Amino acid sequence: MERVRRLGQELSNWGRWGADDQRGTLNFITPSVVRRATASVRSGRVFSLGLPLGADGPQIGQGGRVNPLHFMTALHAGYGSPDGFHYNDDVLLLPLQAATQWDSLAHVYYDDRLYNGVPSSTVTSAGAARNGIEAMSEGVLTRGVLLDIARLEGVERLPPGFVIRPEHLEAAERAQQVRVESGDALLVRTGHITVFTREQNREGYMRQMPGLGLDCARWLHAREVAAVATDTNAVEVIPFEDPATPLPFHLVCIRDMGLTLGEMFYLEELAQDCERDGQWSFLLAAPALKVRGGVGTPLNPLAVK
Ligand code: UVW
């Protein structure tokens, strides 16, 4: 934890946007960043980056996370005449972390403090009183940049345990002729999601994965990235770089930097299209649901090229 504490202190954004701030690095998404994002739309092609929500999702029960349960609560119900108005209604019951998701800034912490010094006791069985997902309610609407590290490495997908370092991010920028700038959302493709989507191997997808190493936190901080997402369940590499310190990247990014993490983003078709036309930036519309006190949100992010 000492390395986490030291790096956390070095990269801390506490107080940067005021003592009451709950949005963290989303503050980098200024109106001019949004205008630049809309200017990156050229063809109008749209890509859905969300996994379907259903019983056939990726969850294996880890940490009490189950796949969404979908029920019909009205089936061919009707008013009036038998050949008149009819309707169907339904209910979805799901862990907010079940599939494609953003983590709120109340999701993880250490030393009893959440982002911006908020006491961890503000999260109760009623949810997060501070740093909850509603604080992201203007959503993530910004320029997205996809860096394809599997492509960089010349493989279909990176193996579990592969540590993505700042050098990989910069090499991908050079190879793709794109640069991550202040206020961008960075999407990192590992290809690992195909372990689930193509091979239906949930255990293989969820238990170990390639991902960002802790060094990348400094790079994301320097580039003023607003949000970072990958196609894996944890964003960061598992097995952890130091087995004694689980999820260090989560701790520094979320708790110290106020940087939200996006998980299980489906990037396959988007990456193919970017490869085809050489355009690796786009408008990313990835709004959070306004779940009161939520510490995460499911979503269907859209990339518009
Ligand atoms: C944890 O595993 C705690 O978080 P995440 O779903 O963000 O990886």
mmCIF file of C-alpha atoms in Angstrom, residues 120-255:
data_model
loop_
_atom_site.group_PDB
_atom_site.id
_atom_site.type_symbol
_atom_site.label_atom_id
_atom_site.label_comp_id
_atom_site.label_asym_id
_atom_site.label_seq_id
_atom_site.Cartn_x
_atom_site.Cartn_y
_atom_site.Cartn_z
ATOM 1 C CA SER A 120 -15.985 6.459 3.732
ATOM 2 C CA SER A 121 -18.774 6.412 6.349
ATOM 3 C CA THR A 122 -20.855 8.525 3.934
ATOM 4 C CA VAL A 123 -21.530 5.285 2.067
ATOM 5 C CA THR A 124 -24.223 3.396 3.967
ATOM 6 C CA SER A 125 -26.840 0.778 3.219
ATOM 7 C CA ALA A 126 -28.813 3.658 1.683
ATOM 8 C CA GLY A 127 -26.009 4.172 -0.836
ATOM 9 C CA ALA A 128 -23.455 6.924 -1.356
ATOM 10 C CA ALA A 129 -24.373 10.307 0.127
ATOM 11 C CA ARG A 130 -21.343 11.857 -1.650
ATOM 12 C CA ASN A 131 -19.459 10.987 -4.845
ATOM 13 C CA GLY A 132 -22.373 8.818 -6.032
ATOM 14 C CA ILE A 133 -23.167 8.215 -9.639
ATOM 15 C CA GLU A 134 -25.655 11.136 -9.845
ATOM 16 C CA ALA A 135 -22.599 13.395 -9.717
ATOM 17 C CA MET A 136 -21.907 12.134 -13.244
ATOM 18 C CA SER A 137 -25.402 13.065 -14.413
ATOM 19 C CA GLU A 138 -24.219 15.368 -17.192
ATOM 20 C CA GLY A 139 -22.799 12.101 -18.367
ATOM 21 C CA VAL A 140 -19.680 11.379 -20.235
ATOM 22 C CA LEU A 141 -20.130 13.273 -23.452
ATOM 23 C CA THR A 142 -16.768 14.006 -24.950
ATOM 24 C CA ARG A 143 -14.254 12.977 -27.559
ATOM 25 C CA GLY A 144 -13.376 9.304 -27.285
ATOM 26 C CA VAL A 145 -9.982 8.033 -28.417
ATOM 27 C CA LEU A 146 -9.482 4.318 -28.952
ATOM 28 C CA LEU A 147 -5.979 2.933 -28.448
ATOM 29 C CA ASP A 148 -5.799 -0.641 -29.691
ATOM 30 C CA ILE A 149 -3.019 -2.383 -27.779
ATOM 31 C CA ALA A 150 -3.869 -5.831 -29.151
ATOM 32 C CA ARG A 151 -3.385 -4.430 -32.659
ATOM 33 C CA LEU A 152 -0.145 -2.785 -31.566
ATOM 34 C CA GLU A 153 1.134 -6.131 -30.318
ATOM 35 C CA GLY A 154 -0.022 -7.894 -33.493
ATOM 36 C CA VAL A 155 -2.374 -10.272 -31.661
ATOM 37 C CA GLU A 156 -6.109 -10.883 -31.699
ATOM 38 C CA ARG A 157 -6.175 -10.365 -27.953
ATOM 39 C CA LEU A 158 -3.653 -9.753 -25.203
ATOM 40 C CA PRO A 159 -3.115 -12.649 -22.775
ATOM 41 C CA PRO A 160 -4.271 -12.458 -19.141
ATOM 42 C CA GLY A 161 -1.598 -10.821 -16.990
ATOM 43 C CA PHE A 162 -0.287 -8.651 -19.844
ATOM 44 C CA VAL A 163 0.648 -5.299 -18.288
ATOM 45 C CA ILE A 164 -0.152 -2.270 -20.447
ATOM 46 C CA ARG A 165 2.402 0.452 -19.747
ATOM 47 C CA PRO A 166 2.600 4.130 -20.762
ATOM 48 C CA GLU A 167 5.051 3.064 -23.485
ATOM 49 C CA HIS A 168 2.303 0.952 -25.063
ATOM 50 C CA LEU A 169 -0.144 3.856 -24.969
ATOM 51 C CA GLU A 170 2.372 6.160 -26.637
ATOM 52 C CA ALA A 171 3.387 3.567 -29.220
ATOM 53 C CA ALA A 172 -0.301 3.052 -30.076
ATOM 54 C CA GLU A 173 -0.735 6.814 -30.441
ATOM 55 C CA ARG A 174 2.155 6.905 -32.890
ATOM 56 C CA ALA A 175 0.963 3.840 -34.815
ATOM 57 C CA GLN A 176 -2.586 5.197 -35.051
ATOM 58 C CA GLN A 177 -1.581 8.847 -35.545
ATOM 59 C CA VAL A 178 -3.829 10.131 -32.810
ATOM 60 C CA ARG A 179 -3.092 11.959 -29.541
ATOM 61 C CA VAL A 180 -5.023 11.784 -26.287
ATOM 62 C CA GLU A 181 -5.773 15.315 -25.105
ATOM 63 C CA SER A 182 -7.265 17.064 -22.100
ATOM 64 C CA GLY A 183 -10.904 16.082 -21.539
ATOM 65 C CA ASP A 184 -10.827 13.004 -23.772
ATOM 66 C CA ALA A 185 -12.226 9.644 -22.703
ATOM 67 C CA LEU A 186 -9.604 7.016 -23.395
ATOM 68 C CA LEU A 187 -10.822 3.600 -24.543
ATOM 69 C CA VAL A 188 -8.196 0.868 -24.472
ATOM 70 C CA ARG A 189 -8.798 -2.298 -26.453
ATOM 71 C CA THR A 190 -7.215 -5.545 -25.281
ATOM 72 C CA GLY A 191 -9.469 -7.912 -27.251
ATOM 73 C CA HIS A 192 -10.010 -9.921 -24.029
ATOM 74 C CA ILE A 193 -13.794 -9.484 -24.237
ATOM 75 C CA THR A 194 -13.916 -12.102 -27.006
ATOM 76 C CA VAL A 195 -13.096 -14.749 -24.382
ATOM 77 C CA PHE A 196 -16.682 -14.115 -23.279
ATOM 78 C CA THR A 197 -18.486 -12.884 -26.402
ATOM 79 C CA ARG A 198 -17.023 -15.428 -28.820
ATOM 80 C CA GLU A 199 -16.044 -18.385 -26.638
ATOM 81 C CA GLN A 200 -18.655 -17.969 -23.899
ATOM 82 C CA ASN A 201 -15.900 -18.622 -21.341
ATOM 83 C CA ARG A 202 -17.110 -16.536 -18.398
ATOM 84 C CA GLU A 203 -14.509 -17.811 -15.936
ATOM 85 C CA GLY A 204 -11.736 -17.097 -18.431
ATOM 86 C CA TYR A 205 -13.082 -13.602 -18.996
ATOM 87 C CA MET A 206 -13.752 -12.639 -15.385
ATOM 88 C CA ARG A 207 -10.951 -14.140 -13.302
ATOM 89 C CA GLN A 208 -7.766 -12.975 -15.044
ATOM 90 C CA MET A 209 -7.177 -10.340 -17.682
ATOM 91 C CA PRO A 210 -4.716 -8.050 -19.409
ATOM 92 C CA GLY A 211 -4.935 -4.442 -18.284
ATOM 93 C CA LEU A 212 -3.377 -1.144 -17.385
ATOM 94 C CA GLY A 213 -0.437 -1.202 -15.017
ATOM 95 C CA LEU A 214 -0.210 1.253 -12.145
ATOM 96 C CA ASP A 215 2.347 3.373 -14.076
ATOM 97 C CA CYS A 216 -0.418 4.363 -16.478
ATOM 98 C CA ALA A 217 -2.080 6.433 -13.737
ATOM 99 C CA ARG A 218 0.709 9.020 -14.002
ATOM 100 C CA TRP A 219 0.273 9.160 -17.799
ATOM 101 C CA LEU A 220 -3.495 9.599 -17.527
ATOM 102 C CA HIS A 221 -2.958 12.363 -15.001
ATOM 103 C CA ALA A 222 -0.441 14.187 -17.207
ATOM 104 C CA ARG A 223 -2.746 13.944 -20.233
ATOM 105 C CA GLU A 224 -5.770 15.134 -18.201
ATOM 106 C CA VAL A 225 -7.884 12.189 -19.325
ATOM 107 C CA ALA A 226 -11.516 12.619 -18.218
ATOM 108 C CA ALA A 227 -12.449 8.919 -18.085
ATOM 109 C CA VAL A 228 -10.791 5.653 -19.031
ATOM 110 C CA ALA A 229 -12.469 2.416 -20.118
ATOM 111 C CA THR A 230 -11.422 -0.969 -21.405
ATOM 112 C CA ASP A 231 -13.050 -4.144 -22.661
ATOM 113 C CA THR A 232 -12.212 -6.077 -19.470
ATOM 114 C CA ASN A 233 -13.925 -6.414 -16.123
ATOM 115 C CA ALA A 234 -11.313 -4.478 -14.118
ATOM 116 C CA VAL A 235 -9.492 -2.066 -16.475
ATOM 117 C CA GLU A 236 -6.316 -2.954 -14.595
ATOM 118 C CA VAL A 237 -4.226 -6.081 -14.989
ATOM 119 C CA ILE A 238 -5.098 -9.268 -13.062
ATOM 120 C CA PRO A 239 -3.094 -11.034 -11.580
ATOM 121 C CA PHE A 240 -2.099 -7.797 -9.854
ATOM 122 C CA GLU A 241 1.414 -6.451 -10.346
ATOM 123 C CA ASP A 242 1.978 -6.834 -6.600
ATOM 124 C CA PRO A 243 -0.119 -9.741 -5.298
ATOM 125 C CA ALA A 244 -0.214 -8.122 -1.822
ATOM 126 C CA THR A 245 -2.019 -5.011 -3.154
ATOM 127 C CA PRO A 246 -5.282 -5.771 -4.951
ATOM 128 C CA LEU A 247 -6.700 -3.228 -7.413
ATOM 129 C CA PRO A 248 -4.059 -0.497 -6.906
ATOM 130 C CA PHE A 249 -4.991 1.278 -10.146
ATOM 131 C CA HIS A 250 -8.602 1.536 -8.979
ATOM 132 C CA LEU A 251 -7.455 3.068 -5.706
ATOM 133 C CA VAL A 252 -5.225 5.747 -7.216
ATOM 134 C CA CYS A 253 -7.481 6.613 -10.151
ATOM 135 C CA ILE A 254 -10.839 6.680 -8.384
ATOM 136 C CA ARG A 255 -9.908 7.749 -4.867
#
